[in-house]
Short mmCIF file of C-alpha atoms in Angstrom, two decimals:
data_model
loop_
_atom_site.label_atom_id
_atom_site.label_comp_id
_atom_site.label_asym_id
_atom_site.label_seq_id
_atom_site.Cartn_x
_atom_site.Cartn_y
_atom_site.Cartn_z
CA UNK A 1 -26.75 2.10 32.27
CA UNK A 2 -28.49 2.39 28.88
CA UNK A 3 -27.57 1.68 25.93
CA UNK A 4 -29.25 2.53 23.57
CA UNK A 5 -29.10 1.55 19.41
CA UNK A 6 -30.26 2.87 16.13
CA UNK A 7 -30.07 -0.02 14.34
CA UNK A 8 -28.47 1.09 11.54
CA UNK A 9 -24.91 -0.59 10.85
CA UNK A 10 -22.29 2.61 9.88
CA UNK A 11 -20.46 1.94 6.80
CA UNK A 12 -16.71 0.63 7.34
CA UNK A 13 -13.79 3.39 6.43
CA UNK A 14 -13.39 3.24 2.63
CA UNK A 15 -10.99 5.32 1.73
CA UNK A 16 -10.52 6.22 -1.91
CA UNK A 17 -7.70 5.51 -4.48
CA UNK A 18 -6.05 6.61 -7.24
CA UNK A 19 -5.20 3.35 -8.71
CA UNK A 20 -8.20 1.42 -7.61
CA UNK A 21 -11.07 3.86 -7.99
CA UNK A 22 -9.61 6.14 -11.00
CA UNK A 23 -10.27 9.06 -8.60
CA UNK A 24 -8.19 12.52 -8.69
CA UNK A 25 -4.84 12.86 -7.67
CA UNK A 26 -3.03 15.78 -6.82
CA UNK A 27 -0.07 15.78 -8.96
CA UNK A 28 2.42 17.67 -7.24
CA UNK A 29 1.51 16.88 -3.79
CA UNK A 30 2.43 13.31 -4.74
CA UNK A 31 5.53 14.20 -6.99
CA UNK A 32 7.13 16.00 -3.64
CA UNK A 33 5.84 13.06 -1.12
CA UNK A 34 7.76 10.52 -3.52
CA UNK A 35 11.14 12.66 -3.66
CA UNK A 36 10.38 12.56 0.22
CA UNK A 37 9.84 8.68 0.46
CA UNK A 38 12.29 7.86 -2.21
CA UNK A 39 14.48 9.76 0.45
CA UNK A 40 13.93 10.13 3.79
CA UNK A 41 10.61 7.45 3.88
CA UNK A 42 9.74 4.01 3.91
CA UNK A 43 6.55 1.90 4.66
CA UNK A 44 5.78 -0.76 7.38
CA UNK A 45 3.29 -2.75 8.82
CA UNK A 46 3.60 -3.70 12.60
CA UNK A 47 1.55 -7.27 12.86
CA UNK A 48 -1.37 -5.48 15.61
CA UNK A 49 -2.29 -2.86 12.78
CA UNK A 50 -4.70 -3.08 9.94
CA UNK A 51 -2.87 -1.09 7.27
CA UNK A 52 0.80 -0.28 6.88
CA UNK A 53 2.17 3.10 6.97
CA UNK A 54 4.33 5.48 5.50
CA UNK A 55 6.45 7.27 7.68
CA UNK A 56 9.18 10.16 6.58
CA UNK A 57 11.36 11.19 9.02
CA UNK A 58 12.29 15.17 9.16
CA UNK A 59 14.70 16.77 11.04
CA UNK A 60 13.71 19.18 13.61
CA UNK A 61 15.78 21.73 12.06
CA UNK A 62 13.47 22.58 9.01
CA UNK A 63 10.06 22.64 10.69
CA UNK A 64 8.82 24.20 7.17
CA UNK A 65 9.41 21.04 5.50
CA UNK A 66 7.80 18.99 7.90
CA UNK A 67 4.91 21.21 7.35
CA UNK A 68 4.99 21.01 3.88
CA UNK A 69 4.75 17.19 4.30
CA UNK A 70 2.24 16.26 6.17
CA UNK A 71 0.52 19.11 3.71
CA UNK A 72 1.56 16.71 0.98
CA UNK A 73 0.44 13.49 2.44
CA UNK A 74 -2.97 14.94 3.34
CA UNK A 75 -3.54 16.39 0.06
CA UNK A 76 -2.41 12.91 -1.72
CA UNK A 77 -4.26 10.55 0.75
CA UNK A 78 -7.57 13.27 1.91
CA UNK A 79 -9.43 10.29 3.47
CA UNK A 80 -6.94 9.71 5.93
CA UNK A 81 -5.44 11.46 8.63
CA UNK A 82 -2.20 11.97 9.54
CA UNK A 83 -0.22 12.26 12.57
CA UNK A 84 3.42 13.51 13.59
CA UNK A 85 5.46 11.45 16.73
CA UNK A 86 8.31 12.84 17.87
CA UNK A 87 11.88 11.69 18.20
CA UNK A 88 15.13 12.82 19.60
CA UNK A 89 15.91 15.89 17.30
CA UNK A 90 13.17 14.48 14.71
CA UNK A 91 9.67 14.06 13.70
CA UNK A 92 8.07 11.12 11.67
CA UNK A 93 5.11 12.45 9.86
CA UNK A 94 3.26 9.72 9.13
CA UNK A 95 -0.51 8.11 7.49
CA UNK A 96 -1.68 4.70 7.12
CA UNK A 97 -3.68 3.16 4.32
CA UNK A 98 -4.29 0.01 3.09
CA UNK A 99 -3.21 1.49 -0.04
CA UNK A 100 0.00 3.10 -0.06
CA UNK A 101 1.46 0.01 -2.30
CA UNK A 102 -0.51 1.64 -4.92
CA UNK A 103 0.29 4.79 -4.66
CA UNK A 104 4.04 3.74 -4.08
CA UNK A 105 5.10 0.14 -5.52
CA UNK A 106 8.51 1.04 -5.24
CA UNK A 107 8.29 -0.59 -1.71
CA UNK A 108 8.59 -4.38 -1.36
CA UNK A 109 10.76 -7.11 -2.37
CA UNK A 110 13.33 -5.21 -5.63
CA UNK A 111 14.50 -1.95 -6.13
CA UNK A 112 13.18 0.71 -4.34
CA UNK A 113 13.27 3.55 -7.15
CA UNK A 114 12.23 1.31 -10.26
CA UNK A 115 9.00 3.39 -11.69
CA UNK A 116 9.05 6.00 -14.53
CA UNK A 117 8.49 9.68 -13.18
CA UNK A 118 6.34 11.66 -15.74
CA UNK A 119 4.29 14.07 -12.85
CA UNK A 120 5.54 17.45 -11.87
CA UNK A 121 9.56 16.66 -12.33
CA UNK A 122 9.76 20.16 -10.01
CA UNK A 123 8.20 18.92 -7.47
CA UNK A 124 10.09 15.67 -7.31
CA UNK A 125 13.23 17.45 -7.34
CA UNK A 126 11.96 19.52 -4.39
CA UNK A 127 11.05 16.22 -2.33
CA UNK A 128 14.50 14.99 -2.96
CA UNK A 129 16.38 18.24 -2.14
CA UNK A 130 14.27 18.44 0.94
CA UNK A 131 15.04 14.94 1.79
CA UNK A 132 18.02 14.07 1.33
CA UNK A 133 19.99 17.20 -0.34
CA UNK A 134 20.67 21.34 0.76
CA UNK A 135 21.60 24.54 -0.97
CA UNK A 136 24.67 25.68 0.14
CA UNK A 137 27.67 28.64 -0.19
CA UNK A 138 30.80 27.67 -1.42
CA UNK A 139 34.16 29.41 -1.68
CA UNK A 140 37.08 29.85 -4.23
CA UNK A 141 40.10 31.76 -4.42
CA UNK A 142 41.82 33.43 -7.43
CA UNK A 143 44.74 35.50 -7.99
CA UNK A 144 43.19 39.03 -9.80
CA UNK A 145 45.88 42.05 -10.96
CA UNK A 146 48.63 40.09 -8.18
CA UNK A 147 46.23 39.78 -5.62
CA UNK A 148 44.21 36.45 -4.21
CA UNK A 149 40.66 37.67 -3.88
CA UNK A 150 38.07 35.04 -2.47
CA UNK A 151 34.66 34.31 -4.38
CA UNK A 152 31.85 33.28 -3.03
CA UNK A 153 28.71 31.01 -5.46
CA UNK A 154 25.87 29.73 -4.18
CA UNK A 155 25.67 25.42 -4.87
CA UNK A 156 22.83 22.92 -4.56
CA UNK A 157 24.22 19.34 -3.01
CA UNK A 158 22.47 15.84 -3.24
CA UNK A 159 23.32 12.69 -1.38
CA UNK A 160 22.30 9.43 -1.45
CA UNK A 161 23.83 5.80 -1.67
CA UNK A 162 21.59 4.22 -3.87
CA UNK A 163 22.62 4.44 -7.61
CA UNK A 164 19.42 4.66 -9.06
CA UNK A 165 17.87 7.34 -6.88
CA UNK A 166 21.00 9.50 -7.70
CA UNK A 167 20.30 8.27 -12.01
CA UNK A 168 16.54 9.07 -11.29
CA UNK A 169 17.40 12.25 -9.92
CA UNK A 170 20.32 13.24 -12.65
CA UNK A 171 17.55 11.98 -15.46
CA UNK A 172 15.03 14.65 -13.65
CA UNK A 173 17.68 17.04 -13.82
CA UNK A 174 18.54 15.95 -17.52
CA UNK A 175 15.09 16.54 -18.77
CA UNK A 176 14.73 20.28 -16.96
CA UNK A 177 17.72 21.64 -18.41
CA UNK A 178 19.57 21.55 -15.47
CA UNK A 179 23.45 21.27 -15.54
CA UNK A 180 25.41 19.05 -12.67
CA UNK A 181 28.06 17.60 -11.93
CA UNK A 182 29.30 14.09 -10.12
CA UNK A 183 31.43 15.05 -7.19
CA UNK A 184 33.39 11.92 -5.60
CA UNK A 185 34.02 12.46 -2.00
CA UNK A 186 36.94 9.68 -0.17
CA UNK A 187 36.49 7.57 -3.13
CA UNK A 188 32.74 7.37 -2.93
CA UNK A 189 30.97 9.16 -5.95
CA UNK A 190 27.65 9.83 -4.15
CA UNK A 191 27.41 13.26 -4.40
CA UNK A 192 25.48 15.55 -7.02
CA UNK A 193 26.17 19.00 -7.45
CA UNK A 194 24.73 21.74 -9.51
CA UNK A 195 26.86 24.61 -9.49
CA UNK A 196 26.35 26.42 -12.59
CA UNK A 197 24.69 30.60 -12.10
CA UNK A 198 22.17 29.56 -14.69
CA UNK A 199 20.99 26.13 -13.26
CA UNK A 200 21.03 27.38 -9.57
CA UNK A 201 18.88 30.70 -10.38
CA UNK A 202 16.39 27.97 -12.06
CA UNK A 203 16.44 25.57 -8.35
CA UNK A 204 16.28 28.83 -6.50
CA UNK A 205 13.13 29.70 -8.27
CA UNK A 206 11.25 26.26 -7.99
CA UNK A 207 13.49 24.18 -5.02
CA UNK A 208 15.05 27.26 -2.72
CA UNK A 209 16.88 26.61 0.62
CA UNK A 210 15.39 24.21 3.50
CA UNK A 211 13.47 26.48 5.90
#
């Protein structure tokens, strides 16, 4: 067998960063992939692997938003690729790179949430809807001229355990005009709902149901 060299040593994989090289980011690619991560993510480093990665796990029942975020993590990391493995009823969409602590020091020792959101408050609201929230139909009945008539309104519905994502995503809310509401559920007040015609014709336009 031959084997045969050109003497010329390739250059390691470099890949770029926002934080460390001051290069481009895409805005709202990385607003919606931190709604995602602040949600449905986290980040991980198994001992036989050079680089940690981020992994957000989707459920198979919205294939369009699994779509949209491996979109979203190849358009905020371009010089790495990405890969999907599949799970019972699930996908984890995932990328490595040495330098996903940049792009996302909420990971680590602390809180989770603690950094100031100032990027494309839209798309962050999208990446937590997507994650860990829905748009859903609810029902009411009233009594109209003697009669109980029933009244459908459409109702956007957030979950999460974690004070501070719920107070990061309230603040979001806050600063778009947006008007919710805290909804306790068996004594557990983790549950944010926006309700109001106006608000949810403004998270139909930008948000919209899972697909």
């Amino acid at each position: 067998m031959n084997v045969h060299s050109t003497g010329v040593r390739q250059k390691p994989h470099a890949p770029s960063c926002h934080r460390c090289d001051a290069t481009a980011l895409d805005q709202p690619a990385y607003a919606y992939l931190l709604g995602l991560y602040l949600g449905d993510g986290h980040i991980s480093q198994h001992s036989a692997h050079r680089a940690p990665n981020l992994m957000i796990a989707l459920d198979d029942a919205w294939p369009g938003i699994q779509n949209e975020a491996e979109e979203a993590l190849r358009r905020t990391f371009p010089d790495n690729a990405t890969c999907r493995v599949g799970r019972t009823g699930c996908h984890n969409i995932k990328v490595y790179s040495k330098h996903l602590v940049c792009y996302f020091p909420q990971h680590g020792p602390g809180r989770k949430h603690e950094r100031a959101i100032v990027l494309e408050p839209w798309q962050l609201v999208r990446g937590l809807i997507h994650s860990d929230g829905c748009r859903l139909t609810n029902w009411t009945t009233r009594v109209v001229g003697g009669e109980r008539k029933r009244y459908e309104y459409p109702r956007y519905w957030f979950t999460n355990v974690s004070d501070d994502i719920r107070r990061l995503y309230t603040d979001t809310l806050d600063a778009l005009g947006i008007t919710w509401t805290h909804c306790t559920r068996a004594g557990k007040p983790y549950n944010i709902s926006v309700a109001r015609r106006a608000s949810v014709t403004l998270m139909d336009a930008h948000v919209g149901p899972k697909y």
